Coordinates of C-alpha atoms and ligand atoms in Angstrom, one line a residue:
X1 CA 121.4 82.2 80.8
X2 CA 118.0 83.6 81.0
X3 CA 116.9 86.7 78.9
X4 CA 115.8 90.0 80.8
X5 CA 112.5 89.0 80.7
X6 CA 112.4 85.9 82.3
X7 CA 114.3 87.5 85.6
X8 CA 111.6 87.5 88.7
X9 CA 112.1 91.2 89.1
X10 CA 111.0 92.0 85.5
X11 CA 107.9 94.5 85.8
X12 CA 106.8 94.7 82.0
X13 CA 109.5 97.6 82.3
X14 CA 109.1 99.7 78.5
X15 CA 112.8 99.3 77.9
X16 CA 116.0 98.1 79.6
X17 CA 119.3 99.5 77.7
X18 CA 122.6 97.7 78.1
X19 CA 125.9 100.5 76.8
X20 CA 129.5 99.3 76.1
X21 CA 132.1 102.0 75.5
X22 CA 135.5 99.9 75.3
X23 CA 137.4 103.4 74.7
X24 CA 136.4 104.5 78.0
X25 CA 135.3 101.5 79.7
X26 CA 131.6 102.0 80.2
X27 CA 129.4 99.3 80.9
X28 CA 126.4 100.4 81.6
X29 CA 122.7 99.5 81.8
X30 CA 119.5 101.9 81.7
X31 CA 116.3 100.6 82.9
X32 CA 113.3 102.1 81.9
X33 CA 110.1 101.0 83.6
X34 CA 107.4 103.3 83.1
X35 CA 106.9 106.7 81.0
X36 CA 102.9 106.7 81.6
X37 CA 103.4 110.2 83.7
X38 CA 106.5 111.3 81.7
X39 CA 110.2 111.0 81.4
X40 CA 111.5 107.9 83.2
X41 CA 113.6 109.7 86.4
X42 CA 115.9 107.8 88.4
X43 CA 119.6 108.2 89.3
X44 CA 122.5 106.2 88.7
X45 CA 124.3 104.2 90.6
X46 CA 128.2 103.2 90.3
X47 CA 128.6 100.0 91.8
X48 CA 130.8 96.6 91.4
X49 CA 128.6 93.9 91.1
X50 CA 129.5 89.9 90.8
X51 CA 128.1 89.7 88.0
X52 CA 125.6 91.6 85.4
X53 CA 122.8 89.6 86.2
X54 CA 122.6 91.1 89.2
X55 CA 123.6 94.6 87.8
X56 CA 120.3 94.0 85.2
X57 CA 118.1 92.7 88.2
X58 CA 118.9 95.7 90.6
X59 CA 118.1 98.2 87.9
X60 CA 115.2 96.4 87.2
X61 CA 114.1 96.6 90.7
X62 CA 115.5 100.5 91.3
X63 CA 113.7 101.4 88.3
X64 CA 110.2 100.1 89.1
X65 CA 110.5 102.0 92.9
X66 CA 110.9 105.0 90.9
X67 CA 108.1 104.5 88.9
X68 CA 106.3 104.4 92.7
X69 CA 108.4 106.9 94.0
X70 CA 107.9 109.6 91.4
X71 CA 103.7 108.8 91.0
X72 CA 102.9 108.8 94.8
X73 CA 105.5 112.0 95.1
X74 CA 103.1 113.8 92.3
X75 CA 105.7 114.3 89.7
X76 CA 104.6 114.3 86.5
X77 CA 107.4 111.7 85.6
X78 CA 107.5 108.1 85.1
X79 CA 110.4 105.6 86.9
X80 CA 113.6 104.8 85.5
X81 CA 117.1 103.9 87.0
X82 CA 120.9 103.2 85.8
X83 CA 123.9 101.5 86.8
X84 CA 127.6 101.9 85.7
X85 CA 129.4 98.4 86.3
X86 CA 132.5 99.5 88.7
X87 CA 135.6 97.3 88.4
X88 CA 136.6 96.0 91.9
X89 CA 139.2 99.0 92.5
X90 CA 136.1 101.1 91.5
X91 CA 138.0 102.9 88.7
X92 CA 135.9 106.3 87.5
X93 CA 137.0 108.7 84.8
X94 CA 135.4 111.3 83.1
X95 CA 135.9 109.8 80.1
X96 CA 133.5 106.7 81.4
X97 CA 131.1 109.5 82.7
X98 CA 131.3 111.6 79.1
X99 CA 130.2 108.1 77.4
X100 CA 127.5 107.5 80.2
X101 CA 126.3 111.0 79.5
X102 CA 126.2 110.2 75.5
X103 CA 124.4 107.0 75.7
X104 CA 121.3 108.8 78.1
X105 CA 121.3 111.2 75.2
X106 CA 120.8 108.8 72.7
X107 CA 117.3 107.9 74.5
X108 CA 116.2 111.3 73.2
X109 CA 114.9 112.1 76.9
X110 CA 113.1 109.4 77.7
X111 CA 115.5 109.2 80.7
X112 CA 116.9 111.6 82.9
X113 CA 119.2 110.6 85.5
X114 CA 120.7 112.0 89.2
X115 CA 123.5 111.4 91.2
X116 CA 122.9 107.6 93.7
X117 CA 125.2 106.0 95.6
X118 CA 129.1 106.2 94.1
X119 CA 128.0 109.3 92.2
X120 CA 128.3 112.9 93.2
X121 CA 127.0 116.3 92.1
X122 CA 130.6 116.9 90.1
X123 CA 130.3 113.8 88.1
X124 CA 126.8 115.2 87.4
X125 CA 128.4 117.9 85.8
X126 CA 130.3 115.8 83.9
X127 CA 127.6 114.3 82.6
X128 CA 125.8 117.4 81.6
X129 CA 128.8 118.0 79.0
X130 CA 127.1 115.4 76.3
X131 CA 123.4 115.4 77.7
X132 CA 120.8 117.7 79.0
X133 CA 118.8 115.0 80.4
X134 CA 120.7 115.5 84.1
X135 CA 119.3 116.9 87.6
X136 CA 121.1 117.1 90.3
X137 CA 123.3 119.4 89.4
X138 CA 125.1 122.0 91.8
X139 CA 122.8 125.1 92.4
X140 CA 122.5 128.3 94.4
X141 CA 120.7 128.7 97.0
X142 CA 116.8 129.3 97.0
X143 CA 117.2 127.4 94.0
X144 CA 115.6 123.4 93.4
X145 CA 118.5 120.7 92.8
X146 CA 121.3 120.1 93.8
X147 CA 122.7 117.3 96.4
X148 CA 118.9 115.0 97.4
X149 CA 120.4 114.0 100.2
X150 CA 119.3 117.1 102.7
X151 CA 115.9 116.9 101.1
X152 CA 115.0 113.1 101.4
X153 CA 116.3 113.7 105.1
X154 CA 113.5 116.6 105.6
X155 CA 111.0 114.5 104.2
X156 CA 111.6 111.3 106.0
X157 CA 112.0 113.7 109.4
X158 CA 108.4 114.6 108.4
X159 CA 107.1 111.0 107.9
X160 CA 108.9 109.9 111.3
X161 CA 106.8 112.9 113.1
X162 CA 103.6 111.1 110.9
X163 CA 104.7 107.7 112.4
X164 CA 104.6 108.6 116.0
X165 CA 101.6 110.7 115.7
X166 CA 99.5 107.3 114.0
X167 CA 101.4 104.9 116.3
X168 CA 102.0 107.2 119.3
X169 CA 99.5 109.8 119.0
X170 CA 102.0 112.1 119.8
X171 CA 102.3 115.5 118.5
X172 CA 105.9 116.0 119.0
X173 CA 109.3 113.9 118.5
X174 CA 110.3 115.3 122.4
X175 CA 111.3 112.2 124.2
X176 CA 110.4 109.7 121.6
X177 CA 113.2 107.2 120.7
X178 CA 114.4 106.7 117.5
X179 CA 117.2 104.9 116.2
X180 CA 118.4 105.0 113.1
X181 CA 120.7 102.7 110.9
X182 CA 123.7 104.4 108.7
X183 CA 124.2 107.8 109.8
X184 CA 125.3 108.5 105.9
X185 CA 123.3 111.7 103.7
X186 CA 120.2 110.7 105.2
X187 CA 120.1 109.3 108.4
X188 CA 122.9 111.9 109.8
X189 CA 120.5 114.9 108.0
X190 CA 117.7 113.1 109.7
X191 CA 119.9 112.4 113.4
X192 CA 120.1 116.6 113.2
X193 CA 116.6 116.4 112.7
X194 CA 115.5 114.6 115.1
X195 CA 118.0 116.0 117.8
X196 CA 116.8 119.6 117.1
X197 CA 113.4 118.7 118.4
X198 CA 114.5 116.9 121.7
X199 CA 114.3 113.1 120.9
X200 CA 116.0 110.5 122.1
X201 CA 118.7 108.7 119.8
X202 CA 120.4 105.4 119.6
X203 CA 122.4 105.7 116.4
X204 CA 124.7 102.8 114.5
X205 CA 127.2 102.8 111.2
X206 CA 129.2 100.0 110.0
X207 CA 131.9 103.2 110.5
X208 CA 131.2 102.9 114.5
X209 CA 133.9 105.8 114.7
X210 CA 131.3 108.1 112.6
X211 CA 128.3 107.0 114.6
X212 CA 130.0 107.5 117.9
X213 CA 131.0 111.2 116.7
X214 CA 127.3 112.2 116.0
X215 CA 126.2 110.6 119.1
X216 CA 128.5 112.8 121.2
X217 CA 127.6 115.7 119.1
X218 CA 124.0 115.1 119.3
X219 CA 123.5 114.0 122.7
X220 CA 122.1 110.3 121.9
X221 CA 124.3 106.2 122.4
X222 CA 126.1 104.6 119.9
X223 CA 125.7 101.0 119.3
X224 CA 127.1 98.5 117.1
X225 CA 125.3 98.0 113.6
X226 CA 124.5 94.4 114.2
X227 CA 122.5 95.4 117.4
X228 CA 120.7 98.5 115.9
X229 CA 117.6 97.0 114.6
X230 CA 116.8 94.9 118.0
X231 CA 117.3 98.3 120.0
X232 CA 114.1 98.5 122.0
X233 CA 112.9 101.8 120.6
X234 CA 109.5 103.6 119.8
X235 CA 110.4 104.2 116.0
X236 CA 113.1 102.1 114.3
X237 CA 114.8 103.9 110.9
X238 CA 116.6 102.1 108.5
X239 CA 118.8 104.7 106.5
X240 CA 121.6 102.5 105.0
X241 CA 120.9 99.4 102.5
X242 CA 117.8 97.7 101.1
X243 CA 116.5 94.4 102.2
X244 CA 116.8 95.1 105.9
X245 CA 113.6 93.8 107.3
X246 CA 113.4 90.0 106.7
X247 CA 111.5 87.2 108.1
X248 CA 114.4 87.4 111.0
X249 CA 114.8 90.9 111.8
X250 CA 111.1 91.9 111.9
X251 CA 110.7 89.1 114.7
X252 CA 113.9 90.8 116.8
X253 CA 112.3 94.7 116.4
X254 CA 110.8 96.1 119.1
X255 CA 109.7 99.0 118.2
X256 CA 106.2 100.9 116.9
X257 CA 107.0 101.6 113.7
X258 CA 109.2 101.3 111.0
X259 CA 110.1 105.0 109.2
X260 CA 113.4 105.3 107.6
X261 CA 114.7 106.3 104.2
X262 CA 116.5 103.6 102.7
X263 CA 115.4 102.0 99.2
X264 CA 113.5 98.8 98.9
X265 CA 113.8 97.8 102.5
X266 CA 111.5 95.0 102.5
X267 CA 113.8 91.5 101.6
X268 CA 110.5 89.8 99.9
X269 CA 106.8 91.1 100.1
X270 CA 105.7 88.8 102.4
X271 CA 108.0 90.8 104.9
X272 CA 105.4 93.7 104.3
X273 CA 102.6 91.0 106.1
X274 CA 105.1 90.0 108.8
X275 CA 105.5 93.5 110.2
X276 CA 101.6 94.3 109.9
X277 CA 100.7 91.4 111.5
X278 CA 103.1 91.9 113.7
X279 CA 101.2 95.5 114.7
X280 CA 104.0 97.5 113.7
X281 CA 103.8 100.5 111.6
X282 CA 105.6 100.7 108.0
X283 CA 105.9 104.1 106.1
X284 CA 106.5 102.5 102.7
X285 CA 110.1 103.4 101.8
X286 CA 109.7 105.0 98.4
X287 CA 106.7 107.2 99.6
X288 CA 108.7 108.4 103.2
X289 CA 112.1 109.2 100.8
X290 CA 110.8 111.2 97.9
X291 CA 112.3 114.5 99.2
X292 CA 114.9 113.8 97.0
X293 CA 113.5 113.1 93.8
X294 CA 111.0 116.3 94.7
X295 CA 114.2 118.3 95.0
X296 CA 116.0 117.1 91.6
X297 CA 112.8 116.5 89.4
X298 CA 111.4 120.2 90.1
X299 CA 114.8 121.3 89.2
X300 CA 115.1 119.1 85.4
X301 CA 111.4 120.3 85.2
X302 CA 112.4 124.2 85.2
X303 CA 109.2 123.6 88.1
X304 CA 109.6 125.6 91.0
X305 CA 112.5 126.9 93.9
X306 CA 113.2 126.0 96.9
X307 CA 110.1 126.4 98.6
X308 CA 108.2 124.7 95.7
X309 CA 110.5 121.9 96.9
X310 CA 109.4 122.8 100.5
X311 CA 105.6 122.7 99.6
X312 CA 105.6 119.3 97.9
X313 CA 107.8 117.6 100.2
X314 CA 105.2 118.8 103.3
X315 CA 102.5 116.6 101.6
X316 CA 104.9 113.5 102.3
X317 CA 102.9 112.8 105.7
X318 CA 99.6 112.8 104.2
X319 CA 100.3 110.6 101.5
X320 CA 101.3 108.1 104.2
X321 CA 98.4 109.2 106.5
X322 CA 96.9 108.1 103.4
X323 CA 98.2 104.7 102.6
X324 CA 98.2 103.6 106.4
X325 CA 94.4 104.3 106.5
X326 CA 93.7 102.3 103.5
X327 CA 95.9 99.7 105.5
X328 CA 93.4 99.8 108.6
X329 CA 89.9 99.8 106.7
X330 CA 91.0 96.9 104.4
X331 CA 94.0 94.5 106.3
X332 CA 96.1 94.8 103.7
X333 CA 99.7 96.0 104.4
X334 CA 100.8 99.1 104.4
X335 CA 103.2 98.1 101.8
X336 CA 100.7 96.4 99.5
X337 CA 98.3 99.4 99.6
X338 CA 101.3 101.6 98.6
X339 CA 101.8 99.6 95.8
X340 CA 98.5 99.3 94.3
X341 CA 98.1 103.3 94.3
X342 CA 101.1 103.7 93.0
X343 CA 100.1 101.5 90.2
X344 CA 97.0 102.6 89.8
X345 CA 98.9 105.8 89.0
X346 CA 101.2 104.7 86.3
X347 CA 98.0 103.2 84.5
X348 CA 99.0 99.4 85.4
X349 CA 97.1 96.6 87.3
Ligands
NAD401 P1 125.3 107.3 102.3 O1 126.3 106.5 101.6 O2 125.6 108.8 102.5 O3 125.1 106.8 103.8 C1 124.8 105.4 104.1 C2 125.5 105.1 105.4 O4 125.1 103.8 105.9 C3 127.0 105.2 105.4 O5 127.4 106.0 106.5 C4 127.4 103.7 105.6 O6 128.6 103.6 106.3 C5 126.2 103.2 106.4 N1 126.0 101.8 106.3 C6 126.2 100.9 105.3 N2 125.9 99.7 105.6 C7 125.4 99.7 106.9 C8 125.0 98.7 107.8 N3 124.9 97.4 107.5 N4 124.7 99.1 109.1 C9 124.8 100.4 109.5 N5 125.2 101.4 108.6 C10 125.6 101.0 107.4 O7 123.9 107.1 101.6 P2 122.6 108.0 101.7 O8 122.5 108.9 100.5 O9 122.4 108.5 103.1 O10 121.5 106.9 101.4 C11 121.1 106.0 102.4 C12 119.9 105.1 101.9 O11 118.8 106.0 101.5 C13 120.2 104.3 100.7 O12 119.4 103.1 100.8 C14 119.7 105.1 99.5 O13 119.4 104.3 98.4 C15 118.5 105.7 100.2 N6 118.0 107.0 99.6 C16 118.9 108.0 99.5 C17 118.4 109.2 98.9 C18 119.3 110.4 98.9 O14 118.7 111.5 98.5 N7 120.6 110.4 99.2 C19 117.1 109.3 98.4 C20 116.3 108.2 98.5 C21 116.8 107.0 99.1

């Protein structure tokens, strides 16, 4: 077996922490890539994974787009990620949690976590019993934290109405078509969104029942979740899993441009190429879903309410405005130009 290190997704990250608590049954890994801007932010995931080399090589990759995310988002705070190992029945205590929650604070605050997917505000809480190093945490309202999902939907609702206005040049999201894939956190917040201001939906979930329910709520079709990406739309949004757009699915879109909030969408950065060349508009996925990580690092920061939140997460278009400019004057894609700002950021090459 290789050593962390030698795995293709290893980024010169600072750190990468592996925690056993047999008591409990912890096993746990904390990736840190970057502190250049300040503590490493990322959430944690609880997942059950094959086997730990993938477990290692999706912090490793989680923790590097947080690195991006957090830099192009403005947060003084560098990019770090975790994930608890999940048996198959998916078995979570709070015991497991506690020890999670003692083995962040033995990094001394070099890395704060949040809740990602399989984690929830409670266990947050639960969390917070051994470690101060914890956003996300329930709050009242007018308050920042709390629950990112709402706030990564308002901002990728904003880089959507960015997307049609570069590849439209429309003003407003009246009309347009949009569909979306996994009507979860996000993409539901964002089908609400959208709906609000008159577009046009075509919505999927691997729950079709779910999917069907918004789009009788909402007004828009519900289609099944192998057709989504193929629906012949003006803006496509992936809002469920990562590595989405590969070398076969960006020849099926038909669409404009590609908007949505889901992590690390791009199977392999060539893919990045493929849709450019292709003439279709990307909004880079960790620049379009920073509402989130706006919300829950102003709120570990002591930074700022809810309209702080607000403020920052309004900037979200013209960061991408920003990005797909740099994309037109130099032919590079959209997602390589993202990347090479965002390094540039966190003081790398
Ligand atoms: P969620 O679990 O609430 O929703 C995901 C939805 O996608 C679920 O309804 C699920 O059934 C559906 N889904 C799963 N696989 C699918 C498929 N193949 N086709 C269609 N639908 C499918 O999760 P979420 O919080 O909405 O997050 C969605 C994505 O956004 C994830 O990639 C997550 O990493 C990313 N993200 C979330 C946040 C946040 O604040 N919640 C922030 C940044 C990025």
């Amino acid at each position: 077996m290789s050593a962390t290190w030698d795995l293709p997704d290893f980024d010169d990250h600072e750190s990468v922490h592996l925690f056993r608590d047999p008591e409990s049954g912890l096993s746990a890994i904390i990736a840190i890539h970057s502190t250049h801007l300040g503590p490493a932010a990322g959430g944690v995931r609880f997942w059950h994974y094959q086997d730990s080399t993938l477990a290692i090589t999706d912090a490793l990759r989680l923790s590097r787009g947080m690195s991006f995310k957090n830099a192009m988002a403005g947060l003084p705070m560098g990019g770090g990620k975790a994930v608890i190992l999940a048996d198959k029945a998916s078995t979570k205590t709070p015991e497991m949690l506690r020890a999670f929650g003692r083995s962040i604070e033995s990094l001394g605050g070099r890395y704060v976590t949040a809740e990602d997917v399989g984690m929830t505000d409670d266990d947050m809480v639960v969390i917070g019993s051994e470690t101060e190093h914890v956003s996300g945490l329930p709050v009242e309202t007018g308050e920042a934290g709390g629950d990112p999902g709402p706030s990564t939907a308002m901002g990728v609702f904003l880089g959507v109405k960015a997307a049609i206005k570069r590849a439209l040049g429309k003003d407003s999201v009246a009309d347009v078509h949009v569909a979306i894939q996994g009507i979860g956190s996000v993409g539901g917040g964002l089908a609400r969104l959208l709906a609000g201001e008159g577009a046009r939906l075509t919505l999927a979930d691997v729950n079709e029942e779910r999917a069907r329910a918004f789009a009788a709520d909402l007004g828009g079709e519900a289609v099944s979740p192998d057709a989504i990406l193929a629906v012949e739309a003006d803006i496509v949004s992936p809002c469920a899993l990562g590595a989405v757009l590969t070398e076969r699915s960006i020849a099926e879109l038909r669409c404009a441009a590609v908007a949505g909030g889901a992590n690390n969408q791009l199977e392999t950065r060539e893919d990045g190429r493929r849709l450019f060349d292709r003439g279709i508009l990307y909004a880079p996925d960790y620049v379009i879903n920073a509402g989130g990580i706006i919300n829950v690092g102003l709120e570990y920061l002591g930074q700022g309410d809810r309209a702080e939140v607000e403020t920052r997460i309004a900037k979200i278009p013209e960061r991408l405005e920003q990005v797909w400019q740099e994309s037109a004057e130099t032919g590079d894609p959209a997602s390589e130009v993202a990347d090479r700002i965002a390094r540039r950021l966190i003081g790398r090459r």
